[in-house]
mmCIF file with all atom_site columns, C-alpha atoms in Angstrom:
data_model
loop_
_atom_site.group_PDB
_atom_site.id
_atom_site.type_symbol
_atom_site.label_atom_id
_atom_site.label_alt_id
_atom_site.label_comp_id
_atom_site.label_asym_id
_atom_site.label_entity_id
_atom_site.label_seq_id
_atom_site.pdbx_PDB_ins_code
_atom_site.Cartn_x
_atom_site.Cartn_y
_atom_site.Cartn_z
_atom_site.occupancy
_atom_site.B_iso_or_equiv
_atom_site.pdbx_formal_charge
_atom_site.auth_seq_id
_atom_site.auth_comp_id
_atom_site.auth_asym_id
_atom_site.auth_atom_id
_atom_site.pdbx_PDB_model_num
ATOM 1   C CA . MET O 1 1   ? 93.365 144.874 125.590 1.00 0.00 ? 8   MET O CA 1
ATOM 2   C CA . VAL O 1 2   ? 90.821 146.871 123.600 1.00 0.00 ? 9   VAL O CA 1
ATOM 3   C CA . SER O 1 3   ? 88.593 149.055 125.740 1.00 0.00 ? 10  SER O CA 1
ATOM 4   C CA . LYS O 1 4   ? 85.002 149.172 124.611 1.00 0.00 ? 11  LYS O CA 1
ATOM 5   C CA . PRO O 1 5   ? 82.904 152.374 124.628 1.00 0.00 ? 12  PRO O CA 1
ATOM 6   C CA . SER O 1 6   ? 79.760 152.475 126.713 1.00 0.00 ? 13  SER O CA 1
ATOM 7   C CA . SER O 1 7   ? 76.656 150.823 125.314 1.00 0.00 ? 14  SER O CA 1
ATOM 8   C CA . THR O 1 8   ? 75.176 154.164 124.253 1.00 0.00 ? 15  THR O CA 1
ATOM 9   C CA . GLN O 1 9   ? 78.420 155.303 122.662 1.00 0.00 ? 16  GLN O CA 1
ATOM 10  C CA . SER O 1 10  ? 78.808 151.973 120.868 1.00 0.00 ? 17  SER O CA 1
ATOM 11  C CA . SER O 1 11  ? 75.308 152.131 119.399 1.00 0.00 ? 18  SER O CA 1
ATOM 12  C CA . ARG O 1 12  ? 75.828 155.717 118.307 1.00 0.00 ? 19  ARG O CA 1
ATOM 13  C CA . LEU O 1 13  ? 79.165 154.900 116.676 1.00 0.00 ? 20  LEU O CA 1
ATOM 14  C CA . ALA O 1 14  ? 77.742 151.904 114.821 1.00 0.00 ? 21  ALA O CA 1
ATOM 15  C CA . GLN O 1 15  ? 74.800 153.955 113.564 1.00 0.00 ? 22  GLN O CA 1
ATOM 16  C CA . GLU O 1 16  ? 76.983 156.854 112.460 1.00 0.00 ? 23  GLU O CA 1
ATOM 17  C CA . THR O 1 17  ? 79.233 154.408 110.626 1.00 0.00 ? 24  THR O CA 1
ATOM 18  C CA . ARG O 1 18  ? 76.252 153.092 108.690 1.00 0.00 ? 25  ARG O CA 1
ATOM 19  C CA . GLU O 1 19  ? 75.058 156.623 107.931 1.00 0.00 ? 26  GLU O CA 1
ATOM 20  C CA . ARG O 1 20  ? 78.472 157.616 106.588 1.00 0.00 ? 27  ARG O CA 1
ATOM 21  C CA . PHE O 1 21  ? 78.667 154.456 104.511 1.00 0.00 ? 28  PHE O CA 1
ATOM 22  C CA . VAL O 1 22  ? 75.223 155.012 102.975 1.00 0.00 ? 29  VAL O CA 1
ATOM 23  C CA . ALA O 1 23  ? 76.107 158.654 102.241 1.00 0.00 ? 30  ALA O CA 1
ATOM 24  C CA . ASP O 1 24  ? 79.247 157.539 100.408 1.00 0.00 ? 31  ASP O CA 1
ATOM 25  C CA . ALA O 1 25  ? 77.300 154.903 98.491  1.00 0.00 ? 32  ALA O CA 1
ATOM 26  C CA . GLY O 1 26  ? 74.636 157.473 97.621  1.00 0.00 ? 33  GLY O CA 1
ATOM 27  C CA . ARG O 1 27  ? 77.185 159.824 96.093  1.00 0.00 ? 34  ARG O CA 1
ATOM 28  C CA . THR O 1 28  ? 78.394 156.953 93.929  1.00 0.00 ? 35  THR O CA 1
ATOM 29  C CA . MET O 1 29  ? 74.976 156.764 92.275  1.00 0.00 ? 36  MET O CA 1
ATOM 30  C CA . VAL O 1 30  ? 75.706 159.993 90.383  1.00 0.00 ? 37  VAL O CA 1
ATOM 31  C CA . GLU O 1 31  ? 78.696 158.302 88.747  1.00 0.00 ? 38  GLU O CA 1
ATOM 32  C CA . ILE O 1 32  ? 76.792 155.072 88.177  1.00 0.00 ? 39  ILE O CA 1
ATOM 33  C CA . VAL O 1 33  ? 73.979 156.851 86.341  1.00 0.00 ? 40  VAL O CA 1
ATOM 34  C CA . ALA O 1 34  ? 76.490 158.718 84.163  1.00 0.00 ? 41  ALA O CA 1
ATOM 35  C CA . ALA O 1 35  ? 78.438 155.536 83.378  1.00 0.00 ? 42  ALA O CA 1
ATOM 36  C CA . THR O 1 36  ? 75.228 153.666 82.572  1.00 0.00 ? 43  THR O CA 1
ATOM 37  C CA . GLN O 1 37  ? 74.124 156.462 80.249  1.00 0.00 ? 44  GLN O CA 1
ATOM 38  C CA . GLU O 1 38  ? 77.449 156.296 78.435  1.00 0.00 ? 45  GLU O CA 1
ATOM 39  C CA . ARG O 1 39  ? 77.304 152.511 78.153  1.00 0.00 ? 46  ARG O CA 1
ATOM 40  C CA . LEU O 1 40  ? 73.814 152.525 76.648  1.00 0.00 ? 47  LEU O CA 1
ATOM 41  C CA . SER O 1 41  ? 74.818 155.280 74.209  1.00 0.00 ? 48  SER O CA 1
ATOM 42  C CA . VAL O 1 42  ? 77.829 153.245 73.039  1.00 0.00 ? 49  VAL O CA 1
ATOM 43  C CA . LEU O 1 43  ? 75.649 150.167 72.554  1.00 0.00 ? 50  LEU O CA 1
ATOM 44  C CA . MET O 1 44  ? 73.274 152.188 70.381  1.00 0.00 ? 51  MET O CA 1
ATOM 45  C CA . ASN O 1 45  ? 76.107 152.722 67.893  1.00 0.00 ? 52  ASN O CA 1
ATOM 46  C CA . GLU O 1 46  ? 77.314 149.122 67.821  1.00 0.00 ? 53  GLU O CA 1
ATOM 47  C CA . ALA O 1 47  ? 76.224 146.661 65.171  1.00 0.00 ? 54  ALA O CA 1
ATOM 48  C CA . GLY O 1 48  ? 73.927 143.828 66.162  1.00 0.00 ? 55  GLY O CA 1
ATOM 49  C CA . SER O 1 49  ? 70.921 141.761 65.157  1.00 0.00 ? 56  SER O CA 1
ATOM 50  C CA . SER O 1 50  ? 67.611 143.534 64.689  1.00 0.00 ? 57  SER O CA 1
ATOM 51  C CA . ARG O 1 51  ? 66.404 142.064 67.967  1.00 0.00 ? 58  ARG O CA 1
ATOM 52  C CA . ASP O 1 52  ? 69.521 143.222 69.836  1.00 0.00 ? 59  ASP O CA 1
ATOM 53  C CA . MET O 1 53  ? 69.225 146.698 68.373  1.00 0.00 ? 60  MET O CA 1
ATOM 54  C CA . GLN O 1 54  ? 65.591 146.920 69.444  1.00 0.00 ? 61  GLN O CA 1
ATOM 55  C CA . VAL O 1 55  ? 66.481 145.842 73.007  1.00 0.00 ? 62  VAL O CA 1
ATOM 56  C CA . ARG O 1 56  ? 69.218 148.497 73.119  1.00 0.00 ? 63  ARG O CA 1
ATOM 57  C CA . ARG O 1 57  ? 66.930 151.218 71.755  1.00 0.00 ? 64  ARG O CA 1
ATOM 58  C CA . ASP O 1 58  ? 64.250 150.359 74.287  1.00 0.00 ? 65  ASP O CA 1
ATOM 59  C CA . ALA O 1 59  ? 66.776 150.369 77.129  1.00 0.00 ? 66  ALA O CA 1
ATOM 60  C CA . TRP O 1 60  ? 68.225 153.716 76.047  1.00 0.00 ? 67  TRP O CA 1
ATOM 61  C CA . THR O 1 61  ? 64.791 155.299 75.627  1.00 0.00 ? 68  THR O CA 1
ATOM 62  C CA . PHE O 1 62  ? 63.415 154.097 78.940  1.00 0.00 ? 69  PHE O CA 1
ATOM 63  C CA . PHE O 1 63  ? 66.624 155.058 80.726  1.00 0.00 ? 70  PHE O CA 1
ATOM 64  C CA . GLN O 1 64  ? 66.203 158.690 79.649  1.00 0.00 ? 71  GLN O CA 1
ATOM 65  C CA . ARG O 1 65  ? 62.829 158.708 81.375  1.00 0.00 ? 72  ARG O CA 1
ATOM 66  C CA . GLY O 1 66  ? 63.744 156.683 84.449  1.00 0.00 ? 73  GLY O CA 1
ATOM 67  C CA . LYS O 1 67  ? 67.376 157.410 85.309  1.00 0.00 ? 74  LYS O CA 1
ATOM 68  C CA . MET O 1 68  ? 66.608 160.018 87.954  1.00 0.00 ? 75  MET O CA 1
ATOM 69  C CA . SER O 1 69  ? 63.936 157.782 89.418  1.00 0.00 ? 76  SER O CA 1
ATOM 70  C CA . TRP O 1 70  ? 66.491 154.947 89.568  1.00 0.00 ? 77  TRP O CA 1
ATOM 71  C CA . ARG O 1 71  ? 69.057 157.112 91.306  1.00 0.00 ? 78  ARG O CA 1
ATOM 72  C CA . GLU O 1 72  ? 66.657 158.701 93.772  1.00 0.00 ? 79  GLU O CA 1
ATOM 73  C CA . GLY O 1 73  ? 64.805 155.463 94.471  1.00 0.00 ? 80  GLY O CA 1
ATOM 74  C CA . THR O 1 74  ? 68.058 153.642 95.185  1.00 0.00 ? 81  THR O CA 1
ATOM 75  C CA . VAL O 1 75  ? 69.386 156.345 97.506  1.00 0.00 ? 82  VAL O CA 1
ATOM 76  C CA . THR O 1 76  ? 66.035 156.519 99.313  1.00 0.00 ? 83  THR O CA 1
ATOM 77  C CA . GLY O 1 77  ? 65.978 152.742 99.675  1.00 0.00 ? 84  GLY O CA 1
ATOM 78  C CA . TRP O 1 78  ? 69.477 152.754 101.161 1.00 0.00 ? 85  TRP O CA 1
ATOM 79  C CA . GLN O 1 79  ? 68.508 155.492 103.598 1.00 0.00 ? 86  GLN O CA 1
ATOM 80  C CA . LYS O 1 80  ? 65.470 153.491 104.676 1.00 0.00 ? 87  LYS O CA 1
ATOM 81  C CA . GLY O 1 81  ? 67.864 150.640 105.392 1.00 0.00 ? 88  GLY O CA 1
ATOM 82  C CA . LEU O 1 82  ? 69.326 152.741 108.205 1.00 0.00 ? 89  LEU O CA 1
ATOM 83  C CA . LYS O 1 83  ? 66.109 152.503 110.187 1.00 0.00 ? 90  LYS O CA 1
ATOM 84  C CA . PRO O 1 84  ? 65.284 149.606 112.518 1.00 0.00 ? 91  PRO O CA 1
ATOM 85  C CA . VAL O 1 85  ? 63.623 146.817 110.564 1.00 0.00 ? 92  VAL O CA 1
ATOM 86  C CA . SER O 1 86  ? 60.479 145.273 112.003 1.00 0.00 ? 93  SER O CA 1
ATOM 87  C CA . THR O 1 87  ? 59.870 141.546 112.053 1.00 0.00 ? 94  THR O CA 1
ATOM 88  C CA . PHE O 1 88  ? 57.453 141.869 109.154 1.00 0.00 ? 95  PHE O CA 1
ATOM 89  C CA . ALA O 1 89  ? 59.745 144.051 107.040 1.00 0.00 ? 96  ALA O CA 1
ATOM 90  C CA . LYS O 1 90  ? 62.598 141.594 107.377 1.00 0.00 ? 97  LYS O CA 1
ATOM 91  C CA . THR O 1 91  ? 60.816 139.213 105.007 1.00 0.00 ? 98  THR O CA 1
ATOM 92  C CA . ASP O 1 92  ? 61.833 141.558 102.165 1.00 0.00 ? 99  ASP O CA 1
ATOM 93  C CA . PHE O 1 93  ? 65.381 140.239 102.479 1.00 0.00 ? 100 PHE O CA 1
ATOM 94  C CA . GLN O 1 94  ? 64.643 136.552 102.974 1.00 0.00 ? 101 GLN O CA 1
ATOM 95  C CA . ASP O 1 95  ? 66.410 134.041 100.777 1.00 0.00 ? 102 ASP O CA 1
ATOM 96  C CA . ILE O 1 96  ? 64.617 132.646 97.754  1.00 0.00 ? 103 ILE O CA 1
ATOM 97  C CA . ASP O 1 97  ? 64.510 129.178 99.277  1.00 0.00 ? 104 ASP O CA 1
ATOM 98  C CA . GLY O 1 98  ? 61.862 129.496 102.069 1.00 0.00 ? 105 GLY O CA 1
ATOM 99  C CA . LEU O 1 99  ? 58.207 128.789 102.030 1.00 0.00 ? 106 LEU O CA 1
ATOM 100 C CA . GLN O 1 100 ? 57.122 132.266 100.949 1.00 0.00 ? 107 GLN O CA 1
ATOM 101 C CA . LEU O 1 101 ? 55.564 132.563 97.512  1.00 0.00 ? 108 LEU O CA 1
ATOM 102 C CA . VAL O 1 102 ? 57.380 135.135 95.411  1.00 0.00 ? 109 VAL O CA 1
ATOM 103 C CA . GLY O 1 103 ? 56.705 136.551 91.970  1.00 0.00 ? 110 GLY O CA 1
ATOM 104 C CA . THR O 1 104 ? 58.933 135.985 88.958  1.00 0.00 ? 111 THR O CA 1
ATOM 105 C CA . ASP O 1 105 ? 60.217 139.575 89.095  1.00 0.00 ? 112 ASP O CA 1
ATOM 106 C CA . VAL O 1 106 ? 61.220 139.208 92.736  1.00 0.00 ? 113 VAL O CA 1
ATOM 107 C CA . VAL O 1 107 ? 63.148 136.021 92.012  1.00 0.00 ? 114 VAL O CA 1
ATOM 108 C CA . GLU O 1 108 ? 64.823 137.571 88.969  1.00 0.00 ? 115 GLU O CA 1
ATOM 109 C CA . ASN O 1 109 ? 65.906 140.622 90.958  1.00 0.00 ? 116 ASN O CA 1
ATOM 110 C CA . LYS O 1 110 ? 67.414 138.418 93.645  1.00 0.00 ? 117 LYS O CA 1
ATOM 111 C CA . ILE O 1 111 ? 69.307 136.381 91.073  1.00 0.00 ? 118 ILE O CA 1
ATOM 112 C CA . LEU O 1 112 ? 70.683 139.469 89.324  1.00 0.00 ? 119 LEU O CA 1
ATOM 113 C CA . ALA O 1 113 ? 71.659 141.023 92.648  1.00 0.00 ? 120 ALA O CA 1
ATOM 114 C CA . SER O 1 114 ? 73.355 137.847 93.880  1.00 0.00 ? 121 SER O CA 1
ATOM 115 C CA . ARG O 1 115 ? 75.486 137.670 90.728  1.00 0.00 ? 122 ARG O CA 1
ATOM 116 C CA . LEU O 1 116 ? 76.439 141.306 91.151  1.00 0.00 ? 123 LEU O CA 1
ATOM 117 C CA . VAL O 1 117 ? 77.349 140.707 94.792  1.00 0.00 ? 124 VAL O CA 1
ATOM 118 C CA . LEU O 1 118 ? 79.694 137.849 93.894  1.00 0.00 ? 125 LEU O CA 1
ATOM 119 C CA . ARG O 1 119 ? 81.638 140.102 91.531  1.00 0.00 ? 126 ARG O CA 1
ATOM 120 C CA . VAL O 1 120 ? 81.739 143.047 93.929  1.00 0.00 ? 127 VAL O CA 1
ATOM 121 C CA . MET O 1 121 ? 82.848 140.876 96.855  1.00 0.00 ? 128 MET O CA 1
ATOM 122 C CA . ASP O 1 122 ? 86.084 140.065 95.039  1.00 0.00 ? 129 ASP O CA 1
ATOM 123 C CA . LYS O 1 123 ? 87.106 143.680 95.594  1.00 0.00 ? 130 LYS O CA 1
ATOM 124 C CA . VAL O 1 124 ? 85.533 144.613 98.933  1.00 0.00 ? 131 VAL O CA 1
ATOM 125 C CA . SER O 1 125 ? 85.771 141.430 101.011 1.00 0.00 ? 132 SER O CA 1
ATOM 126 C CA . SER O 1 126 ? 88.895 142.421 102.954 1.00 0.00 ? 133 SER O CA 1
ATOM 127 C CA . GLU O 1 127 ? 87.585 145.835 104.028 1.00 0.00 ? 134 GLU O CA 1
ATOM 128 C CA . LEU O 1 128 ? 84.118 144.402 104.682 1.00 0.00 ? 135 LEU O CA 1
ATOM 129 C CA . ASP O 1 129 ? 85.515 141.654 106.917 1.00 0.00 ? 136 ASP O CA 1
ATOM 130 C CA . ASP O 1 130 ? 87.377 144.232 109.013 1.00 0.00 ? 137 ASP O CA 1
ATOM 131 C CA . LEU O 1 131 ? 84.292 146.425 109.307 1.00 0.00 ? 138 LEU O CA 1
ATOM 132 C CA . ARG O 1 132 ? 82.175 143.421 110.221 1.00 0.00 ? 139 ARG O CA 1
ATOM 133 C CA . LEU O 1 133 ? 84.507 142.657 113.148 1.00 0.00 ? 140 LEU O CA 1
ATOM 134 C CA . ARG O 1 134 ? 84.363 146.231 114.411 1.00 0.00 ? 141 ARG O CA 1
ATOM 135 C CA . ILE O 1 135 ? 80.568 146.435 114.213 1.00 0.00 ? 142 ILE O CA 1
ATOM 136 C CA . ARG O 1 136 ? 80.263 143.063 115.956 1.00 0.00 ? 143 ARG O CA 1
ATOM 137 C CA . PHE O 1 137 ? 82.541 144.395 118.684 1.00 0.00 ? 144 PHE O CA 1
ATOM 138 C CA . LEU O 1 138 ? 80.447 147.550 119.112 1.00 0.00 ? 145 LEU O CA 1
ATOM 139 C CA . GLU O 1 139 ? 77.089 145.810 119.078 1.00 0.00 ? 146 GLU O CA 1
ATOM 140 C CA . SER O 1 140 ? 78.119 142.590 120.857 1.00 0.00 ? 147 SER O CA 1
ATOM 141 C CA . THR O 1 141 ? 76.603 140.415 118.135 1.00 0.00 ? 148 THR O CA 1
ATOM 142 C CA . GLU O 1 142 ? 77.655 137.231 116.375 1.00 0.00 ? 149 GLU O CA 1
ATOM 143 C CA . ASP O 1 143 ? 77.377 138.833 112.954 1.00 0.00 ? 150 ASP O CA 1
ATOM 144 C CA . LEU O 1 144 ? 75.648 141.581 110.998 1.00 0.00 ? 151 LEU O CA 1
ATOM 145 C CA . GLU O 1 145 ? 71.889 141.139 110.844 1.00 0.00 ? 152 GLU O CA 1
ATOM 146 C CA . ARG O 1 146 ? 70.657 139.686 107.556 1.00 0.00 ? 153 ARG O CA 1
ATOM 147 C CA . HIS O 1 147 ? 68.910 142.949 106.705 1.00 0.00 ? 154 HIS O CA 1
ATOM 148 C CA . ASP O 1 148 ? 71.913 145.168 107.644 1.00 0.00 ? 155 ASP O CA 1
ATOM 149 C CA . ILE O 1 149 ? 72.548 147.825 104.982 1.00 0.00 ? 156 ILE O CA 1
ATOM 150 C CA . LEU O 1 150 ? 76.298 147.203 105.384 1.00 0.00 ? 157 LEU O CA 1
ATOM 151 C CA . ARG O 1 151 ? 75.814 143.823 103.729 1.00 0.00 ? 158 ARG O CA 1
ATOM 152 C CA . PRO O 1 152 ? 76.472 144.027 99.970  1.00 0.00 ? 159 PRO O CA 1
ATOM 153 C CA . GLU O 1 153 ? 73.574 141.672 99.237  1.00 0.00 ? 160 GLU O CA 1
ATOM 154 C CA . VAL O 1 154 ? 71.147 144.057 100.950 1.00 0.00 ? 161 VAL O CA 1
ATOM 155 C CA . LEU O 1 155 ? 72.636 147.180 99.384  1.00 0.00 ? 162 LEU O CA 1
ATOM 156 C CA . LEU O 1 156 ? 72.764 145.804 95.850  1.00 0.00 ? 163 LEU O CA 1
ATOM 157 C CA . LEU O 1 157 ? 69.330 144.207 95.929  1.00 0.00 ? 164 LEU O CA 1
ATOM 158 C CA . VAL O 1 158 ? 67.882 147.698 96.402  1.00 0.00 ? 165 VAL O CA 1
ATOM 159 C CA . LEU O 1 159 ? 69.872 148.921 93.378  1.00 0.00 ? 166 LEU O CA 1
ATOM 160 C CA . VAL O 1 160 ? 68.560 146.139 91.137  1.00 0.00 ? 167 VAL O CA 1
ATOM 161 C CA . GLU O 1 161 ? 64.994 146.401 92.432  1.00 0.00 ? 168 GLU O CA 1
ATOM 162 C CA . GLN O 1 162 ? 64.932 150.119 91.724  1.00 0.00 ? 169 GLN O CA 1
ATOM 163 C CA . TRP O 1 163 ? 66.173 149.514 88.183  1.00 0.00 ? 170 TRP O CA 1
ATOM 164 C CA . ALA O 1 164 ? 62.975 147.602 87.514  1.00 0.00 ? 171 ALA O CA 1
ATOM 165 C CA . ALA O 1 165 ? 60.860 149.996 89.586  1.00 0.00 ? 172 ALA O CA 1
ATOM 166 C CA . SER O 1 166 ? 62.076 152.947 87.509  1.00 0.00 ? 173 SER O CA 1
ATOM 167 C CA . GLY O 1 167 ? 60.415 151.411 84.454  1.00 0.00 ? 174 GLY O CA 1
ATOM 168 C CA . MET O 1 168 ? 63.367 149.721 82.773  1.00 0.00 ? 175 MET O CA 1
ATOM 169 C CA . PRO O 1 169 ? 62.366 146.884 80.410  1.00 0.00 ? 176 PRO O CA 1
ATOM 170 C CA . SER O 1 170 ? 62.743 143.292 81.545  1.00 0.00 ? 177 SER O CA 1
ATOM 171 C CA . GLY O 1 171 ? 66.062 141.861 80.365  1.00 0.00 ? 178 GLY O CA 1
ATOM 172 C CA . SER O 1 172 ? 67.802 145.250 80.089  1.00 0.00 ? 179 SER O CA 1
ATOM 173 C CA . TRP O 1 173 ? 70.034 144.852 83.153  1.00 0.00 ? 180 TRP O CA 1
ATOM 174 C CA . PRO O 1 174 ? 72.669 142.614 81.456  1.00 0.00 ? 181 PRO O CA 1
ATOM 175 C CA . LEU O 1 175 ? 73.426 145.505 79.072  1.00 0.00 ? 182 LEU O CA 1
ATOM 176 C CA . VAL O 1 176 ? 74.828 147.592 81.925  1.00 0.00 ? 183 VAL O CA 1
ATOM 177 C CA . ASN O 1 177 ? 75.767 145.012 84.544  1.00 0.00 ? 184 ASN O CA 1
ATOM 178 C CA . ASP O 1 178 ? 79.507 145.040 83.805  1.00 0.00 ? 185 ASP O CA 1
ATOM 179 C CA . VAL O 1 179 ? 79.939 148.812 83.923  1.00 0.00 ? 186 VAL O CA 1
ATOM 180 C CA . VAL O 1 180 ? 77.880 149.086 87.118  1.00 0.00 ? 187 VAL O CA 1
ATOM 181 C CA . GLN O 1 181 ? 79.779 146.212 88.730  1.00 0.00 ? 188 GLN O CA 1
ATOM 182 C CA . SER O 1 182 ? 83.174 147.695 87.892  1.00 0.00 ? 189 SER O CA 1
ATOM 183 C CA . LEU O 1 183 ? 82.341 151.121 89.292  1.00 0.00 ? 190 LEU O CA 1
ATOM 184 C CA . LEU O 1 184 ? 80.552 149.765 92.357  1.00 0.00 ? 191 LEU O CA 1
ATOM 185 C CA . SER O 1 185 ? 83.472 147.496 93.225  1.00 0.00 ? 192 SER O CA 1
ATOM 186 C CA . GLU O 1 186 ? 85.900 150.406 93.345  1.00 0.00 ? 193 GLU O CA 1
ATOM 187 C CA . ARG O 1 187 ? 83.618 152.879 95.110  1.00 0.00 ? 194 ARG O CA 1
ATOM 188 C CA . LEU O 1 188 ? 82.270 150.483 97.721  1.00 0.00 ? 195 LEU O CA 1
ATOM 189 C CA . LYS O 1 189 ? 85.790 149.358 98.551  1.00 0.00 ? 196 LYS O CA 1
ATOM 190 C CA . VAL O 1 190 ? 86.596 152.985 99.349  1.00 0.00 ? 197 VAL O CA 1
ATOM 191 C CA . ALA O 1 191 ? 83.350 153.385 101.315 1.00 0.00 ? 198 ALA O CA 1
ATOM 192 C CA . TYR O 1 192 ? 84.127 150.335 103.464 1.00 0.00 ? 199 TYR O CA 1
ATOM 193 C CA . ARG O 1 193 ? 87.685 151.534 103.998 1.00 0.00 ? 200 ARG O CA 1
ATOM 194 C CA . LYS O 1 194 ? 86.488 154.971 105.076 1.00 0.00 ? 201 LYS O CA 1
ATOM 195 C CA . ALA O 1 195 ? 84.053 153.334 107.511 1.00 0.00 ? 202 ALA O CA 1
ATOM 196 C CA . ASN O 1 196 ? 86.946 151.394 109.045 1.00 0.00 ? 203 ASN O CA 1
ATOM 197 C CA . GLU O 1 197 ? 89.094 154.511 109.256 1.00 0.00 ? 204 GLU O CA 1
ATOM 198 C CA . PHE O 1 198 ? 86.266 156.375 110.982 1.00 0.00 ? 205 PHE O CA 1
ATOM 199 C CA . LEU O 1 199 ? 86.087 153.715 113.698 1.00 0.00 ? 206 LEU O CA 1
ATOM 200 C CA . ILE O 1 200 ? 89.868 153.372 114.036 1.00 0.00 ? 207 ILE O CA 1
ATOM 201 C CA . GLU O 1 201 ? 90.154 157.128 114.608 1.00 0.00 ? 208 GLU O CA 1
ATOM 202 C CA . ARG O 1 202 ? 87.727 156.675 117.496 1.00 0.00 ? 209 ARG O CA 1
ATOM 203 C CA . GLY O 1 203 ? 89.724 153.867 119.011 1.00 0.00 ? 210 GLY O CA 1
ATOM 204 C CA . VAL O 1 204 ? 87.559 150.964 117.881 1.00 0.00 ? 211 VAL O CA 1
ATOM 205 C CA . MET O 1 205 ? 89.869 147.976 117.384 1.00 0.00 ? 212 MET O CA 1
ATOM 206 C CA . PRO O 1 206 ? 92.822 149.820 115.776 1.00 0.00 ? 213 PRO O CA 1
ATOM 207 C CA . THR O 1 207 ? 94.480 146.424 115.351 1.00 0.00 ? 214 THR O CA 1
ATOM 208 C CA . PHE O 1 208 ? 93.217 142.859 115.308 1.00 0.00 ? 215 PHE O CA 1
ATOM 209 C CA . GLU O 1 209 ? 94.465 139.847 117.180 1.00 0.00 ? 216 GLU O CA 1
ATOM 210 C CA . LEU O 1 210 ? 94.174 136.366 115.755 1.00 0.00 ? 217 LEU O CA 1
ATOM 211 C CA . LYS O 1 211 ? 91.355 135.518 118.182 1.00 0.00 ? 218 LYS O CA 1
ATOM 212 C CA . ASP O 1 212 ? 89.344 138.484 116.869 1.00 0.00 ? 219 ASP O CA 1
ATOM 213 C CA . ARG O 1 213 ? 89.137 136.836 113.473 1.00 0.00 ? 220 ARG O CA 1
#
């Protein structure tokens, strides 16, 4: 039988796990910015219609101005996700279907993020499922909260929102989506695995029984 830490210890462990995960994700942003820069530079040298070339030039130009803002804004947004979320703040992560009125940009960001999440989940789902069970065990909850920064949909929505917030032109995200998705899939898989290893080392559900799943 798995022995559970005290309530205080459990809360502290869960919080430290999230902090470590966000730190790992934050370090990945350095690579993501570099890979995005390379991708946009390659596209600048590829043949295309005059319209496509203009879109690529605009994306490249605006990225030079906004790439640090994108990186820093994303990391800051992830760090904010570590703090308790008030009832009012939770509306930021509500689904599109609801009664709230949302702007076109908000809807577009959610759509782009949801597509990115589907691709990333193919790689990280196994490690995420294990981590989800361990956090549920520590916090005695049915599941991760909808606004939990450990959820890929929460993490990646911040990334996409900050792309727009950094001044990138509308419609520029598809130019870099594939390279960002590929890198994120690999790095987040490692981040989730490291989070599991951190908890296993501290005796949190080293193994799972069928009933746990």
